[in-house]
């Protein structure tokens, strides 16, 4: 009996990575809903600018939700798919009743910081497991999101 999965990774490594990816998925889902809320509820002088930016961000997050879930499936595991699980597992908390533009942007920065930290952990674990697919996904996300955090912080001054 082989101890590798369908894509040639050690079964124990794939299981550990799937668990980490499910945690990442939960964080992406909560963060996605926060970004949607910012988009819907932002008010103030920068409404038009922020409304458009938040839509750009939540659209990208939704793409990543799908990619992370599909990576979990590729590893041979099932992605979490209940919102109650997301709320329980996610480090990112629901951000409710936020309409101030600056607070919305600060919420985005905090959320991206959590994602980056999780993805760095996944990148390290995937590299150790010779899982180039997961490592590449995490690396691409980190690069993009580090730049986004820099830009959001520049906006905040």
PDB file of C-alpha atoms in Angstrom:
ATOM      1  CA  UNK A   1       0.000   0.000   0.000  1.00  0.00           C
ATOM      2  CA  UNK A   2       1.392   3.372  -1.032  1.00  0.00           C
ATOM      3  CA  UNK A   3       1.692   6.244   1.403  1.00  0.00           C
ATOM      4  CA  UNK A   4       1.322   8.859  -1.350  1.00  0.00           C
ATOM      5  CA  UNK A   5      -1.776  10.527  -2.721  1.00  0.00           C
ATOM      6  CA  UNK A   6      -2.918  10.839  -6.352  1.00  0.00           C
ATOM      7  CA  UNK A   7      -0.395  13.633  -7.080  1.00  0.00           C
ATOM      8  CA  UNK A   8       2.546  11.867  -5.445  1.00  0.00           C
ATOM      9  CA  UNK A   9       2.696  13.694  -2.112  1.00  0.00           C
ATOM     10  CA  UNK A  10       3.088  11.825   1.143  1.00  0.00           C
ATOM     11  CA  UNK A  11      -0.368  11.256   2.561  1.00  0.00           C
ATOM     12  CA  UNK A  12       0.489  12.680   5.981  1.00  0.00           C
ATOM     13  CA  UNK A  13       1.951  15.848   4.439  1.00  0.00           C
ATOM     14  CA  UNK A  14      -1.085  16.269   2.198  1.00  0.00           C
ATOM     15  CA  UNK A  15      -3.408  15.875   5.193  1.00  0.00           C
ATOM     16  CA  UNK A  16      -1.525  18.512   7.185  1.00  0.00           C
ATOM     17  CA  UNK A  17      -1.501  20.902   4.241  1.00  0.00           C
ATOM     18  CA  UNK A  18      -5.225  20.371   3.619  1.00  0.00           C
ATOM     19  CA  UNK A  19      -5.914  21.250   7.249  1.00  0.00           C
ATOM     20  CA  UNK A  20      -3.854  24.461   6.959  1.00  0.00           C
ATOM     21  CA  UNK A  21      -5.530  25.297   3.650  1.00  0.00           C
ATOM     22  CA  UNK A  22      -8.964  24.829   5.236  1.00  0.00           C
ATOM     23  CA  UNK A  23      -7.959  27.340   7.909  1.00  0.00           C
ATOM     24  CA  UNK A  24      -6.824  29.684   5.141  1.00  0.00           C
ATOM     25  CA  UNK A  25     -10.121  29.117   3.311  1.00  0.00           C
ATOM     26  CA  UNK A  26     -12.087  30.032   6.437  1.00  0.00           C
ATOM     27  CA  UNK A  27     -10.085  33.248   6.792  1.00  0.00           C
ATOM     28  CA  UNK A  28     -10.594  34.105   3.138  1.00  0.00           C
ATOM     29  CA  UNK A  29     -14.350  33.603   3.446  1.00  0.00           C
ATOM     30  CA  UNK A  30     -14.717  35.850   6.498  1.00  0.00           C
ATOM     31  CA  UNK A  31     -12.386  38.445   4.976  1.00  0.00           C
ATOM     32  CA  UNK A  32     -14.356  38.331   1.713  1.00  0.00           C
ATOM     33  CA  UNK A  33     -17.578  39.121   3.579  1.00  0.00           C
ATOM     34  CA  UNK A  34     -15.859  41.936   5.469  1.00  0.00           C
ATOM     35  CA  UNK A  35     -14.695  43.452   2.163  1.00  0.00           C
ATOM     36  CA  UNK A  36     -18.229  43.112   0.747  1.00  0.00           C
ATOM     37  CA  UNK A  37     -19.562  44.894   3.811  1.00  0.00           C
ATOM     38  CA  UNK A  38     -17.030  47.687   3.410  1.00  0.00           C
ATOM     39  CA  UNK A  39     -18.082  48.041  -0.241  1.00  0.00           C
ATOM     40  CA  UNK A  40     -21.775  48.202   0.618  1.00  0.00           C
ATOM     41  CA  UNK A  41     -21.555  50.430   3.670  1.00  0.00           C
ATOM     42  CA  UNK A  42     -18.667  52.876   3.199  1.00  0.00           C
ATOM     43  CA  UNK A  43     -19.612  56.540   3.503  1.00  0.00           C
ATOM     44  CA  UNK A  44     -17.745  59.801   3.302  1.00  0.00           C
ATOM     45  CA  UNK A  45     -15.650  61.949   1.007  1.00  0.00           C
ATOM     46  CA  UNK A  46     -13.764  59.030  -0.523  1.00  0.00           C
ATOM     47  CA  UNK A  47     -16.912  56.970  -1.177  1.00  0.00           C
ATOM     48  CA  UNK A  48     -16.443  56.601  -4.930  1.00  0.00           C
ATOM     49  CA  UNK A  49     -12.741  55.780  -4.702  1.00  0.00           C
ATOM     50  CA  UNK A  50     -13.139  53.305  -1.828  1.00  0.00           C
ATOM     51  CA  UNK A  51     -16.345  51.729  -3.144  1.00  0.00           C
ATOM     52  CA  UNK A  52     -14.536  50.812  -6.375  1.00  0.00           C
ATOM     53  CA  UNK A  53     -11.376  49.634  -4.557  1.00  0.00           C
ATOM     54  CA  UNK A  54     -13.361  47.423  -2.171  1.00  0.00           C
ATOM     55  CA  UNK A  55     -15.140  45.811  -5.137  1.00  0.00           C
ATOM     56  CA  UNK A  56     -11.769  45.108  -6.771  1.00  0.00           C
ATOM     57  CA  UNK A  57     -10.524  43.525  -3.543  1.00  0.00           C
ATOM     58  CA  UNK A  58     -13.574  41.378  -2.820  1.00  0.00           C
ATOM     59  CA  UNK A  59     -13.669  40.152  -6.424  1.00  0.00           C
ATOM     60  CA  UNK A  60     -10.040  39.032  -6.104  1.00  0.00           C
ATOM     61  CA  UNK A  61     -10.735  37.403  -2.726  1.00  0.00           C
ATOM     62  CA  UNK A  62     -13.615  35.418  -4.215  1.00  0.00           C
ATOM     63  CA  UNK A  63     -11.283  34.063  -6.909  1.00  0.00           C
ATOM     64  CA  UNK A  64      -8.802  33.023  -4.237  1.00  0.00           C
ATOM     65  CA  UNK A  65     -11.541  31.308  -2.196  1.00  0.00           C
ATOM     66  CA  UNK A  66     -12.220  29.086  -5.194  1.00  0.00           C
ATOM     67  CA  UNK A  67      -8.523  28.430  -5.855  1.00  0.00           C
ATOM     68  CA  UNK A  68      -7.832  27.454  -2.240  1.00  0.00           C
ATOM     69  CA  UNK A  69     -10.863  25.134  -2.149  1.00  0.00           C
ATOM     70  CA  UNK A  70      -9.768  23.502  -5.404  1.00  0.00           C
ATOM     71  CA  UNK A  71      -6.231  23.020  -4.053  1.00  0.00           C
ATOM     72  CA  UNK A  72      -7.676  21.210  -1.026  1.00  0.00           C
ATOM     73  CA  UNK A  73      -9.589  18.946  -3.416  1.00  0.00           C
ATOM     74  CA  UNK A  74      -6.423  18.390  -5.474  1.00  0.00           C
ATOM     75  CA  UNK A  75      -4.678  17.191  -2.322  1.00  0.00           C
ATOM     76  CA  UNK A  76      -7.506  14.676  -1.872  1.00  0.00           C
ATOM     77  CA  UNK A  77      -9.490  16.354   0.897  1.00  0.00           C
ATOM     78  CA  UNK A  78     -12.778  18.205   1.299  1.00  0.00           C
ATOM     79  CA  UNK A  79     -12.870  21.977   1.723  1.00  0.00           C
ATOM     80  CA  UNK A  80     -14.944  23.433   4.520  1.00  0.00           C
ATOM     81  CA  UNK A  81     -18.179  24.754   3.090  1.00  0.00           C
ATOM     82  CA  UNK A  82     -20.333  25.849   6.016  1.00  0.00           C
ATOM     83  CA  UNK A  83     -20.223  29.441   7.182  1.00  0.00           C
ATOM     84  CA  UNK A  84     -20.514  28.244  10.792  1.00  0.00           C
ATOM     85  CA  UNK A  85     -17.211  26.372  10.283  1.00  0.00           C
ATOM     86  CA  UNK A  86     -15.594  29.473   8.818  1.00  0.00           C
ATOM     87  CA  UNK A  87     -16.589  31.576  11.818  1.00  0.00           C
ATOM     88  CA  UNK A  88     -15.220  28.936  14.203  1.00  0.00           C
ATOM     89  CA  UNK A  89     -11.915  28.357  12.380  1.00  0.00           C
ATOM     90  CA  UNK A  90     -11.053  31.852  11.122  1.00  0.00           C
ATOM     91  CA  UNK A  91      -8.598  34.115  12.916  1.00  0.00           C
ATOM     92  CA  UNK A  92     -10.116  37.049  11.047  1.00  0.00           C
ATOM     93  CA  UNK A  93     -13.244  38.179  12.856  1.00  0.00           C
ATOM     94  CA  UNK A  94     -16.418  39.492  11.285  1.00  0.00           C
ATOM     95  CA  UNK A  95     -16.231  43.276  11.035  1.00  0.00           C
ATOM     96  CA  UNK A  96     -19.746  44.558  11.623  1.00  0.00           C
ATOM     97  CA  UNK A  97     -21.311  48.008  11.263  1.00  0.00           C
ATOM     98  CA  UNK A  98     -18.241  49.670   9.751  1.00  0.00           C
ATOM     99  CA  UNK A  99     -18.931  52.588   7.402  1.00  0.00           C
ATOM    100  CA  UNK A 100     -15.999  54.954   8.012  1.00  0.00           C
ATOM    101  CA  UNK A 101     -13.577  54.727   5.088  1.00  0.00           C
ATOM    102  CA  UNK A 102     -10.441  54.827   7.230  1.00  0.00           C
ATOM    103  CA  UNK A 103     -11.738  52.061   9.509  1.00  0.00           C
ATOM    104  CA  UNK A 104     -12.629  49.956   6.467  1.00  0.00           C
ATOM    105  CA  UNK A 105      -9.107  50.326   5.058  1.00  0.00           C
ATOM    106  CA  UNK A 106      -7.620  49.503   8.473  1.00  0.00           C
ATOM    107  CA  UNK A 107      -9.788  46.359   8.516  1.00  0.00           C
ATOM    108  CA  UNK A 108      -8.389  45.380   5.138  1.00  0.00           C
ATOM    109  CA  UNK A 109      -4.809  45.861   6.329  1.00  0.00           C
ATOM    110  CA  UNK A 110      -5.424  43.698   9.410  1.00  0.00           C
ATOM    111  CA  UNK A 111      -7.078  40.992   7.329  1.00  0.00           C
ATOM    112  CA  UNK A 112      -4.300  40.892   4.768  1.00  0.00           C
ATOM    113  CA  UNK A 113      -1.728  40.675   7.566  1.00  0.00           C
ATOM    114  CA  UNK A 114      -3.446  37.549   8.908  1.00  0.00           C
ATOM    115  CA  UNK A 115      -3.619  36.000   5.432  1.00  0.00           C
ATOM    116  CA  UNK A 116       0.044  36.729   4.740  1.00  0.00           C
ATOM    117  CA  UNK A 117       1.130  35.135   8.015  1.00  0.00           C
ATOM    118  CA  UNK A 118      -0.965  32.005   7.344  1.00  0.00           C
ATOM    119  CA  UNK A 119       0.304  31.782   3.787  1.00  0.00           C
ATOM    120  CA  UNK A 120       3.938  32.051   4.900  1.00  0.00           C
ATOM    121  CA  UNK A 121       3.339  29.099   7.218  1.00  0.00           C
ATOM    122  CA  UNK A 122       1.709  27.144   4.377  1.00  0.00           C
ATOM    123  CA  UNK A 123       4.555  28.070   2.014  1.00  0.00           C
ATOM    124  CA  UNK A 124       7.114  26.718   4.478  1.00  0.00           C
ATOM    125  CA  UNK A 125       5.172  23.528   5.098  1.00  0.00           C
ATOM    126  CA  UNK A 126       4.518  23.000   1.372  1.00  0.00           C
ATOM    127  CA  UNK A 127       8.198  23.498   0.564  1.00  0.00           C
ATOM    128  CA  UNK A 128       9.154  20.901   3.173  1.00  0.00           C
ATOM    129  CA  UNK A 129       6.639  18.481   1.606  1.00  0.00           C
ATOM    130  CA  UNK A 130       7.893  19.121  -1.977  1.00  0.00           C
ATOM    131  CA  UNK A 131       4.402  20.404  -2.805  1.00  0.00           C
ATOM    132  CA  UNK A 132       5.229  22.906  -5.527  1.00  0.00           C
ATOM    133  CA  UNK A 133       1.555  23.518  -6.372  1.00  0.00           C
ATOM    134  CA  UNK A 134       0.613  24.696  -2.898  1.00  0.00           C
ATOM    135  CA  UNK A 135       3.921  26.542  -2.444  1.00  0.00           C
ATOM    136  CA  UNK A 136       3.439  28.416  -5.711  1.00  0.00           C
ATOM    137  CA  UNK A 137      -0.119  29.381  -4.805  1.00  0.00           C
ATOM    138  CA  UNK A 138       0.961  30.702  -1.391  1.00  0.00           C
ATOM    139  CA  UNK A 139       3.974  32.512  -2.826  1.00  0.00           C
ATOM    140  CA  UNK A 140       1.906  34.279  -5.484  1.00  0.00           C
ATOM    141  CA  UNK A 141      -0.675  35.374  -2.909  1.00  0.00           C
ATOM    142  CA  UNK A 142       1.995  36.655  -0.515  1.00  0.00           C
ATOM    143  CA  UNK A 143       3.683  38.742  -3.207  1.00  0.00           C
ATOM    144  CA  UNK A 144       0.398  40.331  -4.297  1.00  0.00           C
ATOM    145  CA  UNK A 145      -0.879  40.984  -0.803  1.00  0.00           C
ATOM    146  CA  UNK A 146       2.349  42.474   0.534  1.00  0.00           C
ATOM    147  CA  UNK A 147       2.095  45.098  -2.202  1.00  0.00           C
ATOM    148  CA  UNK A 148      -1.569  45.681  -1.404  1.00  0.00           C
ATOM    149  CA  UNK A 149      -0.750  46.202   2.295  1.00  0.00           C
ATOM    150  CA  UNK A 150       1.930  48.714   1.339  1.00  0.00           C
ATOM    151  CA  UNK A 151      -0.558  50.614  -0.842  1.00  0.00           C
ATOM    152  CA  UNK A 152      -3.328  50.556   1.776  1.00  0.00           C
ATOM    153  CA  UNK A 153      -0.899  51.810   4.426  1.00  0.00           C
ATOM    154  CA  UNK A 154       0.219  54.567   2.048  1.00  0.00           C
ATOM    155  CA  UNK A 155      -3.450  55.543   1.665  1.00  0.00           C
ATOM    156  CA  UNK A 156      -3.808  55.682   5.448  1.00  0.00           C
ATOM    157  CA  UNK A 157      -0.750  57.947   5.644  1.00  0.00           C
TER     158      UNK A 157
END
